[in-house]
């Protein structure tokens, strides 16, 4: 078995390979002067089981195209099987035609990924609001893992929350709020959220009361930070003591982190599905565990 990381996830692939004690495959990726990508697989992959790790953060088109060059080349060079981990799966939010004529980006990206010969795909906390199972878009075996237990354990060890309450800022976040609340041994609630534009949301509370409690808000993605800022306003207005935030994919578009800090949030914790300033938790053990299962199956 060989682990290969595309240029978006090289460090993560290195951590996974170290965890498992297996070889990290070598690839040379650069740009031609005209902007085209060049990719060369250096390791011998003939008859090998290859695990590809490539997240699609920040420059998703570039990383998606690189992924396609890589997997197509691996198959062409005789790799017996390609199992892909796409920790942050871009375009999943455009899973519906919200306005007439819009591209169904989620479906298009899934088709592209299949078209190069990917045998099996793993994603992590993929955005699934309307499409609830990845098998609704993929015809190849697909699995969506969750980083929330890793995040909740980290917060539980680091933050020492007193009388904690876990909040999911919208209905979809219930799955993560439940997992985090189980880890912290406490209760959870979710808010109702309406999105008016990519950077404009309205949030309303439900039953839970944050008065006097330490809060952990959990979500899959922080993009503009609008969701966390609005949720924090409500929680502080109810009398929350302190707010910690944990998310799987810290995209942090423009000044999201400053906006969240300005709203009074104590700490924002993310994973390395999107490597950046708050990627305190690595998803390497989660990926390694799945690869180990594959090796032993
Ligand atoms: C959407 O429903 C997701 O679960 C996140 O809540 C959303 O992507 C966060 O976006 P933003 O940080 O821009 O509010």
PDB file of C-alpha atoms and ligand atoms in Angstrom:
ATOM      1  CA  UNK A   1       0.000   0.000   0.000  1.00  0.00           C
ATOM      2  CA  UNK A   2       1.197   3.508  -0.854  1.00  0.00           C
ATOM      3  CA  UNK A   3      -0.169   6.784   0.532  1.00  0.00           C
ATOM      4  CA  UNK A   4      -0.005   9.766  -1.821  1.00  0.00           C
ATOM      5  CA  UNK A   5      -0.955  13.313  -0.887  1.00  0.00           C
ATOM      6  CA  UNK A   6      -1.833  15.893  -3.505  1.00  0.00           C
ATOM      7  CA  UNK A   7      -0.429  19.375  -2.954  1.00  0.00           C
ATOM      8  CA  UNK A   8      -3.391  20.424  -0.784  1.00  0.00           C
ATOM      9  CA  UNK A   9      -2.822  17.609   1.739  1.00  0.00           C
ATOM     10  CA  UNK A  10       0.862  16.688   1.639  1.00  0.00           C
ATOM     11  CA  UNK A  11       1.406  17.185   5.378  1.00  0.00           C
ATOM     12  CA  UNK A  12      -1.731  15.272   6.239  1.00  0.00           C
ATOM     13  CA  UNK A  13      -0.659  12.386   3.969  1.00  0.00           C
ATOM     14  CA  UNK A  14       2.717  12.410   5.701  1.00  0.00           C
ATOM     15  CA  UNK A  15       1.059  12.135   9.120  1.00  0.00           C
ATOM     16  CA  UNK A  16      -1.181   9.283   7.923  1.00  0.00           C
ATOM     17  CA  UNK A  17       1.787   7.393   6.430  1.00  0.00           C
ATOM     18  CA  UNK A  18       3.730   7.831   9.705  1.00  0.00           C
ATOM     19  CA  UNK A  19       0.748   6.635  11.747  1.00  0.00           C
ATOM     20  CA  UNK A  20       0.559   3.490   9.658  1.00  0.00           C
ATOM     21  CA  UNK A  21       4.263   3.003   9.078  1.00  0.00           C
ATOM     22  CA  UNK A  22       3.711   2.732   5.313  1.00  0.00           C
ATOM     23  CA  UNK A  23       5.477   4.391   2.391  1.00  0.00           C
ATOM     24  CA  UNK A  24       4.473   7.855   1.265  1.00  0.00           C
ATOM     25  CA  UNK A  25       4.466   7.897  -2.532  1.00  0.00           C
ATOM     26  CA  UNK A  26       6.298  10.650  -4.381  1.00  0.00           C
ATOM     27  CA  UNK A  27       4.678  12.941  -6.910  1.00  0.00           C
ATOM     28  CA  UNK A  28       6.127  15.971  -8.617  1.00  0.00           C
ATOM     29  CA  UNK A  29       3.559  18.716  -9.125  1.00  0.00           C
ATOM     30  CA  UNK A  30       4.399  22.090 -10.624  1.00  0.00           C
ATOM     31  CA  UNK A  31       3.092  24.715 -12.968  1.00  0.00           C
ATOM     32  CA  UNK A  32       4.075  25.429 -16.556  1.00  0.00           C
ATOM     33  CA  UNK A  33       4.744  29.109 -17.303  1.00  0.00           C
ATOM     34  CA  UNK A  34       1.355  29.356 -19.065  1.00  0.00           C
ATOM     35  CA  UNK A  35      -0.473  28.335 -15.892  1.00  0.00           C
ATOM     36  CA  UNK A  36      -1.124  24.683 -16.785  1.00  0.00           C
ATOM     37  CA  UNK A  37      -0.384  22.033 -14.149  1.00  0.00           C
ATOM     38  CA  UNK A  38       2.341  19.409 -14.562  1.00  0.00           C
ATOM     39  CA  UNK A  39       2.117  16.179 -12.589  1.00  0.00           C
ATOM     40  CA  UNK A  40       4.462  13.198 -12.521  1.00  0.00           C
ATOM     41  CA  UNK A  41       4.085  10.108 -10.330  1.00  0.00           C
ATOM     42  CA  UNK A  42       7.635   9.207  -9.275  1.00  0.00           C
ATOM     43  CA  UNK A  43       6.954   6.093  -7.159  1.00  0.00           C
ATOM     44  CA  UNK A  44       6.289   2.752  -8.819  1.00  0.00           C
ATOM     45  CA  UNK A  45       2.553   2.184  -8.378  1.00  0.00           C
ATOM     46  CA  UNK A  46       2.092  -0.830 -10.666  1.00  0.00           C
ATOM     47  CA  UNK A  47      -0.200  -3.404  -8.993  1.00  0.00           C
ATOM     48  CA  UNK A  48      -0.247  -1.275  -5.832  1.00  0.00           C
ATOM     49  CA  UNK A  49      -3.142  -0.353  -3.632  1.00  0.00           C
ATOM     50  CA  UNK A  50      -2.930   3.451  -3.569  1.00  0.00           C
ATOM     51  CA  UNK A  51      -4.554   5.772  -1.052  1.00  0.00           C
ATOM     52  CA  UNK A  52      -4.870   9.341  -2.335  1.00  0.00           C
ATOM     53  CA  UNK A  53      -5.453  12.237   0.062  1.00  0.00           C
ATOM     54  CA  UNK A  54      -6.457  15.542  -1.474  1.00  0.00           C
ATOM     55  CA  UNK A  55      -8.615  18.184   0.194  1.00  0.00           C
ATOM     56  CA  UNK A  56     -10.400  20.811  -1.901  1.00  0.00           C
ATOM     57  CA  UNK A  57     -10.007  23.958   0.157  1.00  0.00           C
ATOM     58  CA  UNK A  58      -9.404  27.603  -0.843  1.00  0.00           C
ATOM     59  CA  UNK A  59      -8.566  26.907  -4.525  1.00  0.00           C
ATOM     60  CA  UNK A  60     -11.020  24.045  -5.083  1.00  0.00           C
ATOM     61  CA  UNK A  61     -10.879  24.110  -8.889  1.00  0.00           C
ATOM     62  CA  UNK A  62      -7.117  23.757  -8.852  1.00  0.00           C
ATOM     63  CA  UNK A  63      -7.101  20.940  -6.303  1.00  0.00           C
ATOM     64  CA  UNK A  64      -9.948  19.113  -8.049  1.00  0.00           C
ATOM     65  CA  UNK A  65      -8.151  19.240 -11.380  1.00  0.00           C
ATOM     66  CA  UNK A  66      -4.896  18.110  -9.764  1.00  0.00           C
ATOM     67  CA  UNK A  67      -6.793  15.218  -8.185  1.00  0.00           C
ATOM     68  CA  UNK A  68      -8.077  14.175 -11.586  1.00  0.00           C
ATOM     69  CA  UNK A  69      -4.607  14.292 -13.176  1.00  0.00           C
ATOM     70  CA  UNK A  70      -3.236  12.257 -10.259  1.00  0.00           C
ATOM     71  CA  UNK A  71      -5.845   9.489 -10.158  1.00  0.00           C
ATOM     72  CA  UNK A  72      -6.004   9.185 -13.944  1.00  0.00           C
ATOM     73  CA  UNK A  73      -2.206   8.837 -14.038  1.00  0.00           C
ATOM     74  CA  UNK A  74      -2.187   6.279 -11.191  1.00  0.00           C
ATOM     75  CA  UNK A  75      -4.728   4.114 -12.991  1.00  0.00           C
ATOM     76  CA  UNK A  76      -2.894   4.464 -16.270  1.00  0.00           C
ATOM     77  CA  UNK A  77       0.363   3.447 -14.570  1.00  0.00           C
ATOM     78  CA  UNK A  78      -1.247   0.221 -13.372  1.00  0.00           C
ATOM     79  CA  UNK A  79      -2.341   0.956  -9.779  1.00  0.00           C
ATOM     80  CA  UNK A  80      -4.637  -1.920  -8.845  1.00  0.00           C
ATOM     81  CA  UNK A  81      -6.943   0.197  -6.698  1.00  0.00           C
ATOM     82  CA  UNK A  82      -7.305   3.868  -5.794  1.00  0.00           C
ATOM     83  CA  UNK A  83      -9.060   4.721  -2.548  1.00  0.00           C
ATOM     84  CA  UNK A  84      -9.493   8.457  -2.131  1.00  0.00           C
ATOM     85  CA  UNK A  85      -9.850  10.588   0.957  1.00  0.00           C
ATOM     86  CA  UNK A  86     -11.182  14.035   0.151  1.00  0.00           C
ATOM     87  CA  UNK A  87     -11.230  15.518   3.661  1.00  0.00           C
ATOM     88  CA  UNK A  88     -12.878  18.796   2.610  1.00  0.00           C
ATOM     89  CA  UNK A  89     -15.194  18.172  -0.288  1.00  0.00           C
ATOM     90  CA  UNK A  90     -15.865  21.472  -2.052  1.00  0.00           C
ATOM     91  CA  UNK A  91     -19.019  22.222  -4.027  1.00  0.00           C
ATOM     92  CA  UNK A  92     -21.223  20.048  -1.787  1.00  0.00           C
ATOM     93  CA  UNK A  93     -23.266  23.105  -0.755  1.00  0.00           C
ATOM     94  CA  UNK A  94     -24.512  23.610  -4.337  1.00  0.00           C
ATOM     95  CA  UNK A  95     -26.491  20.368  -4.186  1.00  0.00           C
ATOM     96  CA  UNK A  96     -29.700  21.850  -5.551  1.00  0.00           C
ATOM     97  CA  UNK A  97     -30.862  24.293  -8.215  1.00  0.00           C
ATOM     98  CA  UNK A  98     -31.810  27.195  -5.913  1.00  0.00           C
ATOM     99  CA  UNK A  99     -32.391  29.536  -8.897  1.00  0.00           C
ATOM    100  CA  UNK A 100     -33.416  28.429 -12.388  1.00  0.00           C
ATOM    101  CA  UNK A 101     -30.466  27.576 -14.598  1.00  0.00           C
ATOM    102  CA  UNK A 102     -27.921  27.013 -11.834  1.00  0.00           C
ATOM    103  CA  UNK A 103     -25.320  24.258 -12.270  1.00  0.00           C
ATOM    104  CA  UNK A 104     -25.726  21.302  -9.925  1.00  0.00           C
ATOM    105  CA  UNK A 105     -22.075  21.567  -8.887  1.00  0.00           C
ATOM    106  CA  UNK A 106     -22.146  18.753  -6.321  1.00  0.00           C
ATOM    107  CA  UNK A 107     -23.343  16.300  -8.960  1.00  0.00           C
ATOM    108  CA  UNK A 108     -20.844  17.540 -11.574  1.00  0.00           C
ATOM    109  CA  UNK A 109     -17.869  17.236  -9.205  1.00  0.00           C
ATOM    110  CA  UNK A 110     -18.949  13.728  -8.144  1.00  0.00           C
ATOM    111  CA  UNK A 111     -19.176  12.649 -11.785  1.00  0.00           C
ATOM    112  CA  UNK A 112     -15.693  14.038 -12.486  1.00  0.00           C
ATOM    113  CA  UNK A 113     -14.227  12.178  -9.514  1.00  0.00           C
ATOM    114  CA  UNK A 114     -15.746   8.907 -10.702  1.00  0.00           C
ATOM    115  CA  UNK A 115     -14.725   9.480 -14.306  1.00  0.00           C
ATOM    116  CA  UNK A 116     -10.973   9.125 -13.579  1.00  0.00           C
ATOM    117  CA  UNK A 117     -11.427   5.680 -12.046  1.00  0.00           C
ATOM    118  CA  UNK A 118     -11.606   6.332  -8.280  1.00  0.00           C
ATOM    119  CA  UNK A 119     -12.623   2.986  -6.763  1.00  0.00           C
ATOM    120  CA  UNK A 120     -13.848   4.204  -3.386  1.00  0.00           C
ATOM    121  CA  UNK A 121     -14.188   7.578  -1.711  1.00  0.00           C
ATOM    122  CA  UNK A 122     -14.100   8.787   1.892  1.00  0.00           C
ATOM    123  CA  UNK A 123     -15.103  12.306   2.885  1.00  0.00           C
ATOM    124  CA  UNK A 124     -15.150  13.940   6.318  1.00  0.00           C
ATOM    125  CA  UNK A 125     -18.199  15.826   7.598  1.00  0.00           C
ATOM    126  CA  UNK A 126     -19.259  16.532   4.049  1.00  0.00           C
ATOM    127  CA  UNK A 127     -21.976  19.171   3.819  1.00  0.00           C
ATOM    128  CA  UNK A 128     -25.208  17.196   3.566  1.00  0.00           C
ATOM    129  CA  UNK A 129     -28.252  19.380   3.974  1.00  0.00           C
ATOM    130  CA  UNK A 130     -30.524  18.141   1.249  1.00  0.00           C
ATOM    131  CA  UNK A 131     -28.473  15.214  -0.050  1.00  0.00           C
ATOM    132  CA  UNK A 132     -28.399  13.152   3.123  1.00  0.00           C
ATOM    133  CA  UNK A 133     -26.244  10.226   2.054  1.00  0.00           C
ATOM    134  CA  UNK A 134     -23.210  10.330  -0.229  1.00  0.00           C
ATOM    135  CA  UNK A 135     -24.576   7.251  -2.056  1.00  0.00           C
ATOM    136  CA  UNK A 136     -27.233   9.602  -3.499  1.00  0.00           C
ATOM    137  CA  UNK A 137     -24.540  11.252  -5.616  1.00  0.00           C
ATOM    138  CA  UNK A 138     -21.794   8.625  -5.949  1.00  0.00           C
ATOM    139  CA  UNK A 139     -22.142   5.329  -7.770  1.00  0.00           C
ATOM    140  CA  UNK A 140     -18.831   4.092  -6.323  1.00  0.00           C
ATOM    141  CA  UNK A 141     -18.677   3.036  -2.635  1.00  0.00           C
ATOM    142  CA  UNK A 142     -18.654   6.228  -0.553  1.00  0.00           C
ATOM    143  CA  UNK A 143     -18.348   6.922   3.173  1.00  0.00           C
ATOM    144  CA  UNK A 144     -18.679  10.114   5.164  1.00  0.00           C
ATOM    145  CA  UNK A 145     -16.624  10.104   8.380  1.00  0.00           C
ATOM    146  CA  UNK A 146     -16.907  12.575  11.262  1.00  0.00           C
ATOM    147  CA  UNK A 147     -14.102  14.465  12.970  1.00  0.00           C
ATOM    148  CA  UNK A 148     -16.421  15.641  15.748  1.00  0.00           C
ATOM    149  CA  UNK A 149     -15.350  13.049  18.370  1.00  0.00           C
ATOM    150  CA  UNK A 150     -11.700  14.113  17.836  1.00  0.00           C
ATOM    151  CA  UNK A 151     -12.658  17.795  18.147  1.00  0.00           C
ATOM    152  CA  UNK A 152     -14.844  17.256  21.219  1.00  0.00           C
ATOM    153  CA  UNK A 153     -12.079  15.275  22.944  1.00  0.00           C
ATOM    154  CA  UNK A 154      -9.616  18.079  22.239  1.00  0.00           C
ATOM    155  CA  UNK A 155     -11.980  20.706  23.669  1.00  0.00           C
ATOM    156  CA  UNK A 156     -12.769  18.517  26.646  1.00  0.00           C
ATOM    157  CA  UNK A 157      -9.024  18.179  27.457  1.00  0.00           C
ATOM    158  CA  UNK A 158      -8.046  21.789  26.750  1.00  0.00           C
ATOM    159  CA  UNK A 159     -10.958  24.031  27.656  1.00  0.00           C
ATOM    160  CA  UNK A 160     -12.188  22.573  30.983  1.00  0.00           C
ATOM    161  CA  UNK A 161     -15.730  23.803  30.392  1.00  0.00           C
ATOM    162  CA  UNK A 162     -17.938  24.290  33.464  1.00  0.00           C
ATOM    163  CA  UNK A 163     -21.565  23.166  33.206  1.00  0.00           C
ATOM    164  CA  UNK A 164     -21.210  22.921  29.398  1.00  0.00           C
ATOM    165  CA  UNK A 165     -23.979  23.131  26.831  1.00  0.00           C
ATOM    166  CA  UNK A 166     -23.354  22.126  23.213  1.00  0.00           C
ATOM    167  CA  UNK A 167     -25.075  24.137  20.486  1.00  0.00           C
ATOM    168  CA  UNK A 168     -25.470  23.320  16.792  1.00  0.00           C
ATOM    169  CA  UNK A 169     -26.242  26.552  14.912  1.00  0.00           C
ATOM    170  CA  UNK A 170     -28.706  24.865  12.536  1.00  0.00           C
ATOM    171  CA  UNK A 171     -30.712  21.660  12.165  1.00  0.00           C
ATOM    172  CA  UNK A 172     -27.982  19.900  10.169  1.00  0.00           C
ATOM    173  CA  UNK A 173     -25.556  20.466  13.024  1.00  0.00           C
ATOM    174  CA  UNK A 174     -27.637  18.249  15.330  1.00  0.00           C
ATOM    175  CA  UNK A 175     -25.542  15.197  14.321  1.00  0.00           C
ATOM    176  CA  UNK A 176     -22.340  16.935  15.475  1.00  0.00           C
ATOM    177  CA  UNK A 177     -23.911  18.538  18.554  1.00  0.00           C
ATOM    178  CA  UNK A 178     -25.101  15.096  19.661  1.00  0.00           C
ATOM    179  CA  UNK A 179     -21.640  13.527  19.196  1.00  0.00           C
ATOM    180  CA  UNK A 180     -19.896  16.385  21.016  1.00  0.00           C
ATOM    181  CA  UNK A 181     -22.453  16.364  23.862  1.00  0.00           C
ATOM    182  CA  UNK A 182     -21.930  12.610  24.318  1.00  0.00           C
ATOM    183  CA  UNK A 183     -18.165  13.145  24.576  1.00  0.00           C
ATOM    184  CA  UNK A 184     -18.600  15.966  27.100  1.00  0.00           C
ATOM    185  CA  UNK A 185     -21.329  14.068  28.956  1.00  0.00           C
ATOM    186  CA  UNK A 186     -23.784  16.945  28.719  1.00  0.00           C
ATOM    187  CA  UNK A 187     -26.874  18.180  26.864  1.00  0.00           C
ATOM    188  CA  UNK A 188     -27.235  19.910  23.508  1.00  0.00           C
ATOM    189  CA  UNK A 189     -29.668  21.924  21.422  1.00  0.00           C
ATOM    190  CA  UNK A 190     -29.798  23.298  17.886  1.00  0.00           C
ATOM    191  CA  UNK A 191     -30.910  26.671  16.539  1.00  0.00           C
ATOM    192  CA  UNK A 192     -33.026  27.453  13.477  1.00  0.00           C
ATOM    193  CA  UNK A 193     -31.094  29.151  10.688  1.00  0.00           C
ATOM    194  CA  UNK A 194     -32.235  30.904   7.513  1.00  0.00           C
ATOM    195  CA  UNK A 195     -29.643  31.860   4.914  1.00  0.00           C
ATOM    196  CA  UNK A 196     -30.419  34.924   2.768  1.00  0.00           C
ATOM    197  CA  UNK A 197     -27.054  35.183   0.997  1.00  0.00           C
ATOM    198  CA  UNK A 198     -23.614  33.550   1.172  1.00  0.00           C
ATOM    199  CA  UNK A 199     -22.702  36.044   3.929  1.00  0.00           C
ATOM    200  CA  UNK A 200     -26.101  36.722   5.525  1.00  0.00           C
ATOM    201  CA  UNK A 201     -27.896  34.400   7.943  1.00  0.00           C
ATOM    202  CA  UNK A 202     -30.652  34.787  10.522  1.00  0.00           C
ATOM    203  CA  UNK A 203     -30.622  32.525  13.570  1.00  0.00           C
ATOM    204  CA  UNK A 204     -33.339  31.845  16.138  1.00  0.00           C
ATOM    205  CA  UNK A 205     -32.986  29.878  19.383  1.00  0.00           C
ATOM    206  CA  UNK A 206     -35.177  26.926  20.342  1.00  0.00           C
ATOM    207  CA  UNK A 207     -35.547  25.492  23.879  1.00  0.00           C
ATOM    208  CA  UNK A 208     -32.096  25.643  25.466  1.00  0.00           C
ATOM    209  CA  UNK A 209     -31.105  28.473  27.767  1.00  0.00           C
ATOM    210  CA  UNK A 210     -27.433  29.424  27.903  1.00  0.00           C
ATOM    211  CA  UNK A 211     -27.656  31.410  31.175  1.00  0.00           C
ATOM    212  CA  UNK A 212     -24.624  30.767  33.359  1.00  0.00           C
ATOM    213  CA  UNK A 213     -23.278  27.989  31.144  1.00  0.00           C
ATOM    214  CA  UNK A 214     -20.042  27.458  29.203  1.00  0.00           C
ATOM    215  CA  UNK A 215     -20.986  26.895  25.565  1.00  0.00           C
ATOM    216  CA  UNK A 216     -19.432  24.798  22.842  1.00  0.00           C
ATOM    217  CA  UNK A 217     -20.780  25.656  19.357  1.00  0.00           C
ATOM    218  CA  UNK A 218     -20.055  22.939  16.789  1.00  0.00           C
ATOM    219  CA  UNK A 219     -20.376  23.089  13.009  1.00  0.00           C
ATOM    220  CA  UNK A 220     -18.974  21.460   9.879  1.00  0.00           C
ATOM    221  CA  UNK A 221     -17.665  24.591   8.138  1.00  0.00           C
ATOM    222  CA  UNK A 222     -16.728  28.109   9.169  1.00  0.00           C
ATOM    223  CA  UNK A 223     -16.663  30.157   5.991  1.00  0.00           C
ATOM    224  CA  UNK A 224     -17.539  33.843   6.496  1.00  0.00           C
ATOM    225  CA  UNK A 225     -18.084  33.277  10.229  1.00  0.00           C
ATOM    226  CA  UNK A 226     -21.593  34.788   9.982  1.00  0.00           C
ATOM    227  CA  UNK A 227     -23.265  31.686  11.424  1.00  0.00           C
ATOM    228  CA  UNK A 228     -21.014  31.584  14.503  1.00  0.00           C
ATOM    229  CA  UNK A 229     -21.271  35.363  15.075  1.00  0.00           C
ATOM    230  CA  UNK A 230     -25.092  35.303  14.980  1.00  0.00           C
ATOM    231  CA  UNK A 231     -25.296  32.209  17.209  1.00  0.00           C
ATOM    232  CA  UNK A 232     -22.868  33.804  19.695  1.00  0.00           C
ATOM    233  CA  UNK A 233     -24.970  37.003  19.898  1.00  0.00           C
ATOM    234  CA  UNK A 234     -27.995  34.961  20.948  1.00  0.00           C
ATOM    235  CA  UNK A 235     -26.037  32.886  23.468  1.00  0.00           C
ATOM    236  CA  UNK A 236     -24.420  35.931  25.111  1.00  0.00           C
ATOM    237  CA  UNK A 237     -27.792  37.724  25.209  1.00  0.00           C
ATOM    238  CA  UNK A 238     -29.126  34.711  27.132  1.00  0.00           C
ATOM    239  CA  UNK A 239     -26.280  35.092  29.646  1.00  0.00           C
ATOM    240  CA  UNK A 240     -23.721  32.493  28.482  1.00  0.00           C
ATOM    241  CA  UNK A 241     -20.519  32.485  30.559  1.00  0.00           C
ATOM    242  CA  UNK A 242     -18.048  31.757  27.777  1.00  0.00           C
ATOM    243  CA  UNK A 243     -18.163  30.380  24.243  1.00  0.00           C
ATOM    244  CA  UNK A 244     -15.792  27.914  22.576  1.00  0.00           C
ATOM    245  CA  UNK A 245     -16.227  26.954  18.918  1.00  0.00           C
ATOM    246  CA  UNK A 246     -15.180  23.755  17.133  1.00  0.00           C
ATOM    247  CA  UNK A 247     -15.523  23.079  13.434  1.00  0.00           C
ATOM    248  CA  UNK A 248     -14.203  20.415  11.086  1.00  0.00           C
ATOM    249  CA  UNK A 249     -13.368  22.638   8.098  1.00  0.00           C
ATOM    250  CA  UNK A 250     -11.935  26.052   9.059  1.00  0.00           C
ATOM    251  CA  UNK A 251     -12.225  27.713   5.646  1.00  0.00           C
ATOM    252  CA  UNK A 252     -12.124  31.144   7.345  1.00  0.00           C
ATOM    253  CA  UNK A 253     -12.909  33.291   4.309  1.00  0.00           C
ATOM    254  CA  UNK A 254     -11.611  36.885   4.533  1.00  0.00           C
ATOM    255  CA  UNK A 255     -11.689  38.123   8.157  1.00  0.00           C
ATOM    256  CA  UNK A 256     -13.925  35.376   9.593  1.00  0.00           C
ATOM    257  CA  UNK A 257     -11.628  34.641  12.537  1.00  0.00           C
ATOM    258  CA  UNK A 258     -11.446  38.315  13.589  1.00  0.00           C
ATOM    259  CA  UNK A 259     -15.231  38.653  13.318  1.00  0.00           C
ATOM    260  CA  UNK A 260     -15.707  35.610  15.541  1.00  0.00           C
ATOM    261  CA  UNK A 261     -13.161  36.822  18.091  1.00  0.00           C
ATOM    262  CA  UNK A 262     -14.797  40.284  18.062  1.00  0.00           C
ATOM    263  CA  UNK A 263     -18.109  38.588  18.911  1.00  0.00           C
ATOM    264  CA  UNK A 264     -16.507  37.447  22.186  1.00  0.00           C
ATOM    265  CA  UNK A 265     -15.714  33.804  21.384  1.00  0.00           C
ATOM    266  CA  UNK A 266     -12.820  32.544  23.543  1.00  0.00           C
ATOM    267  CA  UNK A 267     -11.283  29.911  21.252  1.00  0.00           C
ATOM    268  CA  UNK A 268     -11.961  28.574  17.758  1.00  0.00           C
ATOM    269  CA  UNK A 269     -10.701  25.055  17.070  1.00  0.00           C
ATOM    270  CA  UNK A 270     -10.523  23.419  13.643  1.00  0.00           C
ATOM    271  CA  UNK A 271      -8.912  20.422  11.954  1.00  0.00           C
ATOM    272  CA  UNK A 272      -6.309  20.046   9.232  1.00  0.00           C
ATOM    273  CA  UNK A 273      -8.842  19.111   6.538  1.00  0.00           C
ATOM    274  CA  UNK A 274      -8.225  22.792   5.808  1.00  0.00           C
ATOM    275  CA  UNK A 275      -4.723  23.545   7.081  1.00  0.00           C
ATOM    276  CA  UNK A 276      -4.479  26.974   8.686  1.00  0.00           C
ATOM    277  CA  UNK A 277      -4.050  29.025  11.866  1.00  0.00           C
ATOM    278  CA  UNK A 278      -6.611  27.090  13.939  1.00  0.00           C
ATOM    279  CA  UNK A 279      -5.955  23.540  12.673  1.00  0.00           C
ATOM    280  CA  UNK A 280      -5.149  22.252  16.166  1.00  0.00           C
ATOM    281  CA  UNK A 281      -6.693  18.816  15.591  1.00  0.00           C
ATOM    282  CA  UNK A 282      -5.408  16.408  12.935  1.00  0.00           C
ATOM    283  CA  UNK A 283      -7.753  14.053  11.117  1.00  0.00           C
ATOM    284  CA  UNK A 284      -4.771  11.745  10.421  1.00  0.00           C
ATOM    285  CA  UNK A 285      -5.847   9.168  13.071  1.00  0.00           C
ATOM    286  CA  UNK A 286      -9.352   9.066  11.572  1.00  0.00           C
ATOM    287  CA  UNK A 287      -7.990   8.415   8.065  1.00  0.00           C
ATOM    288  CA  UNK A 288      -5.350   5.968   9.334  1.00  0.00           C
ATOM    289  CA  UNK A 289      -8.028   3.947  11.147  1.00  0.00           C
ATOM    290  CA  UNK A 290     -10.003   3.517   7.908  1.00  0.00           C
ATOM    291  CA  UNK A 291      -6.892   2.629   5.894  1.00  0.00           C
ATOM    292  CA  UNK A 292      -5.969   0.037   8.545  1.00  0.00           C
ATOM    293  CA  UNK A 293      -9.427  -1.514   8.173  1.00  0.00           C
ATOM    294  CA  UNK A 294      -8.833  -1.706   4.407  1.00  0.00           C
ATOM    295  CA  UNK A 295      -5.423  -3.356   4.907  1.00  0.00           C
ATOM    296  CA  UNK A 296      -6.937  -5.947   7.248  1.00  0.00           C
ATOM    297  CA  UNK A 297     -10.059  -6.647   5.178  1.00  0.00           C
TER     298      UNK A 297
HETATM  299  C1  LIG B   1     -24.056  25.540   6.422  1.00  0.00           C
HETATM  300  O1  LIG B   1     -25.189  25.276   6.653  1.00  0.00           O
HETATM  301  C2  LIG B   1     -22.875  25.025   7.160  1.00  0.00           C
HETATM  302  O2  LIG B   1     -23.214  23.976   8.008  1.00  0.00           O
HETATM  303  C3  LIG B   1     -22.178  26.126   7.944  1.00  0.00           C
HETATM  304  O3  LIG B   1     -22.991  26.541   8.996  1.00  0.00           O
HETATM  305  C4  LIG B   1     -21.895  27.282   7.030  1.00  0.00           C
HETATM  306  O4  LIG B   1     -21.204  26.854   5.869  1.00  0.00           O
HETATM  307  C5  LIG B   1     -21.095  28.346   7.727  1.00  0.00           C
HETATM  308  O5  LIG B   1     -20.924  29.412   6.856  1.00  0.00           O
HETATM  309  P1  LIG B   1     -20.605  30.860   7.384  1.00  0.00           P
HETATM  310  O6  LIG B   1     -19.398  30.738   8.249  1.00  0.00           O
HETATM  311  O7  LIG B   1     -20.341  31.640   6.120  1.00  0.00           O
HETATM  312  O8  LIG B   1     -21.806  31.358   8.094  1.00  0.00           O
END
